[in-house]
Amino acid sequence: MPSRSRFNPTSGLIDFWHEFRKPNPYRWPILGLSLIPAVLIFGWALSQTHFKKPERPEITYITSFAEDRTIDEIIASNLENQELKELRAAKQAEIAQRKRAMYKALGAATGMDVDTIAAEADARRAAEQAAAEARRAEQFGRVAKVPAASESAAP
């Protein structure tokens, strides 16, 4: 009873079953050896891990200023922020001054020469501030030129 399709596996499976049912002492070892490549291929394929590409993140921009601000509003905002900055700096300077006074009192109570220590600390602070100002001026390209001794002397 031939099939109309030549790609029908039914006849092949029936032939395999008839041959496999025959008493052959090597049929189980042959079946086991023939299954090894298929098992290895499927084992390898199932152990593979593939990650899909992550989705592109959606970027949400947070704006803290209105887009349609005028120049006057920007200037007013900058002046207000500058006032806050100056108030904070004044408060920090006041706290630092109180700390210095407390350390002076502690040093005087323990018998230290607080005037000498304070003078050294003031000199060190002034040197650090001058170095910071010079570094800032150099970064902004405002290096002050100091006239050489030969230039200042008039002939």
CSV table of C-alpha atoms in Angstrom, one decimal:
chain,number,residue,atom,x,y,z
A,1,MET,CA,0.0,0.0,0.0
A,2,PRO,CA,2.2,2.8,-1.2
A,3,SER,CA,1.7,6.4,0.0
A,4,ARG,CA,1.1,9.3,-2.3
A,5,SER,CA,3.7,11.4,-0.5
A,6,ARG,CA,7.3,10.4,-0.8
A,7,PHE,CA,8.1,12.3,2.4
A,8,ASN,CA,5.9,10.2,4.6
A,9,PRO,CA,8.0,8.7,7.5
A,10,THR,CA,5.4,6.0,8.3
A,11,SER,CA,6.8,3.4,6.0
A,12,GLY,CA,10.3,4.0,7.3
A,13,LEU,CA,9.2,3.7,11.0
A,14,ILE,CA,7.4,0.4,10.1
A,15,ASP,CA,10.5,-1.0,8.5
A,16,PHE,CA,12.6,0.0,11.5
A,17,TRP,CA,10.2,-1.7,13.9
A,18,HIS,CA,10.3,-4.9,11.9
A,19,GLU,CA,14.1,-5.0,11.8
A,20,PHE,CA,14.4,-4.0,15.5
A,21,ARG,CA,12.0,-6.8,16.6
A,22,LYS,CA,14.2,-9.5,15.0
A,23,PRO,CA,16.3,-11.3,17.6
A,24,ASN,CA,19.7,-9.7,17.1
A,25,PRO,CA,22.2,-9.7,20.0
A,26,TYR,CA,23.6,-6.2,19.0
A,27,ARG,CA,20.3,-4.4,18.6
A,28,TRP,CA,20.4,-2.6,22.1
A,29,PRO,CA,24.0,-1.6,21.9
A,30,ILE,CA,23.5,-0.3,18.4
A,31,LEU,CA,20.4,1.7,19.5
A,32,GLY,CA,22.4,3.1,22.5
A,33,LEU,CA,25.3,4.1,20.3
A,34,SER,CA,23.0,5.7,17.8
A,35,LEU,CA,21.3,7.7,20.5
A,36,ILE,CA,24.6,9.2,21.9
A,37,PRO,CA,25.1,11.8,19.1
A,38,ALA,CA,21.5,13.0,19.4
A,39,VAL,CA,21.7,13.2,23.2
A,40,LEU,CA,25.0,15.1,23.0
A,41,ILE,CA,23.7,17.6,20.5
A,42,PHE,CA,20.5,18.2,22.4
A,43,GLY,CA,22.4,18.5,25.7
A,44,TRP,CA,24.8,21.0,24.2
A,45,ALA,CA,21.9,23.0,22.6
A,46,LEU,CA,19.9,23.1,25.8
A,47,SER,CA,22.9,24.2,27.9
A,48,GLN,CA,23.5,27.3,25.8
A,49,THR,CA,22.4,30.6,27.3
A,50,HIS,CA,21.5,33.5,25.1
A,51,PHE,CA,20.5,36.8,26.5
A,52,LYS,CA,18.3,39.1,24.5
A,53,LYS,CA,19.5,42.7,24.0
A,54,PRO,CA,18.2,44.9,26.8
A,55,GLU,CA,15.6,47.5,25.8
A,56,ARG,CA,16.9,51.0,25.4
A,57,PRO,CA,16.1,53.0,28.5
A,58,GLU,CA,13.6,55.8,28.2
A,59,ILE,CA,15.3,59.0,29.3
A,60,THR,CA,13.2,61.4,31.3
A,61,TYR,CA,14.8,64.8,31.6
A,62,ILE,CA,14.0,66.7,34.9
A,63,THR,CA,14.0,70.4,34.4
A,64,SER,CA,14.1,72.6,37.4
A,65,PHE,CA,13.7,75.8,35.5
A,66,ALA,CA,10.9,77.0,33.3
A,67,GLU,CA,12.0,76.9,29.6
A,68,ASP,CA,10.5,80.3,28.9
A,69,ARG,CA,12.3,82.3,31.7
A,70,THR,CA,13.3,85.8,30.9
A,71,ILE,CA,16.7,87.3,31.5
A,72,ASP,CA,15.3,89.4,34.4
A,73,GLU,CA,14.0,86.2,36.0
A,74,ILE,CA,17.4,84.5,35.6
A,75,ILE,CA,19.2,87.5,37.1
A,76,ALA,CA,16.8,87.7,40.0
A,77,SER,CA,17.3,83.9,40.7
A,78,ASN,CA,21.1,84.3,40.5
A,79,LEU,CA,21.1,87.2,42.9
A,80,GLU,CA,18.9,85.3,45.4
A,81,ASN,CA,21.2,82.3,45.2
A,82,GLN,CA,24.2,84.5,45.7
A,83,GLU,CA,22.6,85.9,48.9
A,84,LEU,CA,22.0,82.4,50.2
A,85,LYS,CA,25.6,81.5,49.4
A,86,GLU,CA,26.9,84.5,51.3
A,87,LEU,CA,24.7,83.8,54.3
A,88,ARG,CA,26.0,80.2,54.4
A,89,ALA,CA,29.6,81.4,54.1
A,90,ALA,CA,29.1,83.9,56.9
A,91,LYS,CA,27.5,81.3,59.1
A,92,GLN,CA,30.4,78.9,58.5
A,93,ALA,CA,32.9,81.7,59.3
A,94,GLU,CA,31.1,82.4,62.6
A,95,ILE,CA,31.1,78.7,63.5
A,96,ALA,CA,34.8,78.5,62.7
A,97,GLN,CA,35.5,81.6,64.8
A,98,ARG,CA,33.6,80.1,67.8
A,99,LYS,CA,35.6,76.9,67.4
A,100,ARG,CA,38.9,78.8,67.4
A,101,ALA,CA,37.8,80.7,70.6
A,102,MET,CA,36.9,77.4,72.3
A,103,TYR,CA,40.3,75.9,71.4
A,104,LYS,CA,42.1,79.0,72.6
A,105,ALA,CA,40.3,78.7,75.9
A,106,LEU,CA,41.2,75.1,76.1
A,107,GLY,CA,44.8,75.8,75.2
A,108,ALA,CA,45.1,78.6,77.8
A,109,ALA,CA,43.6,76.3,80.4
A,110,THR,CA,46.2,73.7,79.7
A,111,GLY,CA,49.1,76.1,79.8
A,112,MET,CA,49.9,76.4,76.0
A,113,ASP,CA,51.1,79.6,74.3
A,114,VAL,CA,47.8,80.2,72.4
A,115,ASP,CA,48.9,83.5,70.8
A,116,THR,CA,51.9,81.8,69.0
A,117,ILE,CA,49.7,78.9,67.9
A,118,ALA,CA,47.0,81.3,66.6
A,119,ALA,CA,49.6,83.4,64.7
A,120,GLU,CA,51.0,80.2,63.0
A,121,ALA,CA,47.5,79.0,62.2
A,122,ASP,CA,46.5,82.4,60.7
A,123,ALA,CA,49.7,82.5,58.6
A,124,ARG,CA,49.0,79.0,57.4
A,125,ARG,CA,45.4,79.9,56.5
A,126,ALA,CA,46.5,83.0,54.7
A,127,ALA,CA,49.1,81.0,52.7
A,128,GLU,CA,46.4,78.4,51.8
A,129,GLN,CA,44.0,81.1,50.7
A,130,ALA,CA,46.6,82.8,48.6
A,131,ALA,CA,47.6,79.5,46.9
A,132,ALA,CA,43.9,78.8,46.2
A,133,GLU,CA,43.4,82.3,44.7
A,134,ALA,CA,46.6,81.9,42.5
A,135,ARG,CA,45.4,78.4,41.3
A,136,ARG,CA,41.9,79.9,40.6
A,137,ALA,CA,43.4,82.8,38.7
A,138,GLU,CA,45.7,80.5,36.7
A,139,GLN,CA,42.7,78.2,35.8
A,140,PHE,CA,40.8,81.2,34.4
A,141,GLY,CA,43.8,82.6,32.6
A,142,ARG,CA,44.1,85.7,34.7
A,143,VAL,CA,47.7,85.4,35.7
A,144,ALA,CA,49.0,88.8,37.0
A,145,LYS,CA,52.3,89.7,35.5
A,146,VAL,CA,54.8,91.0,38.0
A,147,PRO,CA,57.2,93.5,36.4
A,148,ALA,CA,60.8,92.4,36.6
A,149,ALA,CA,63.3,94.5,38.6
A,150,SER,CA,65.0,95.7,35.3
A,151,GLU,CA,61.6,96.8,33.9
A,152,SER,CA,60.6,98.8,36.9
A,153,ALA,CA,63.9,100.8,37.1
A,154,ALA,CA,63.8,103.8,34.8
A,155,PRO,CA,67.1,104.7,33.0
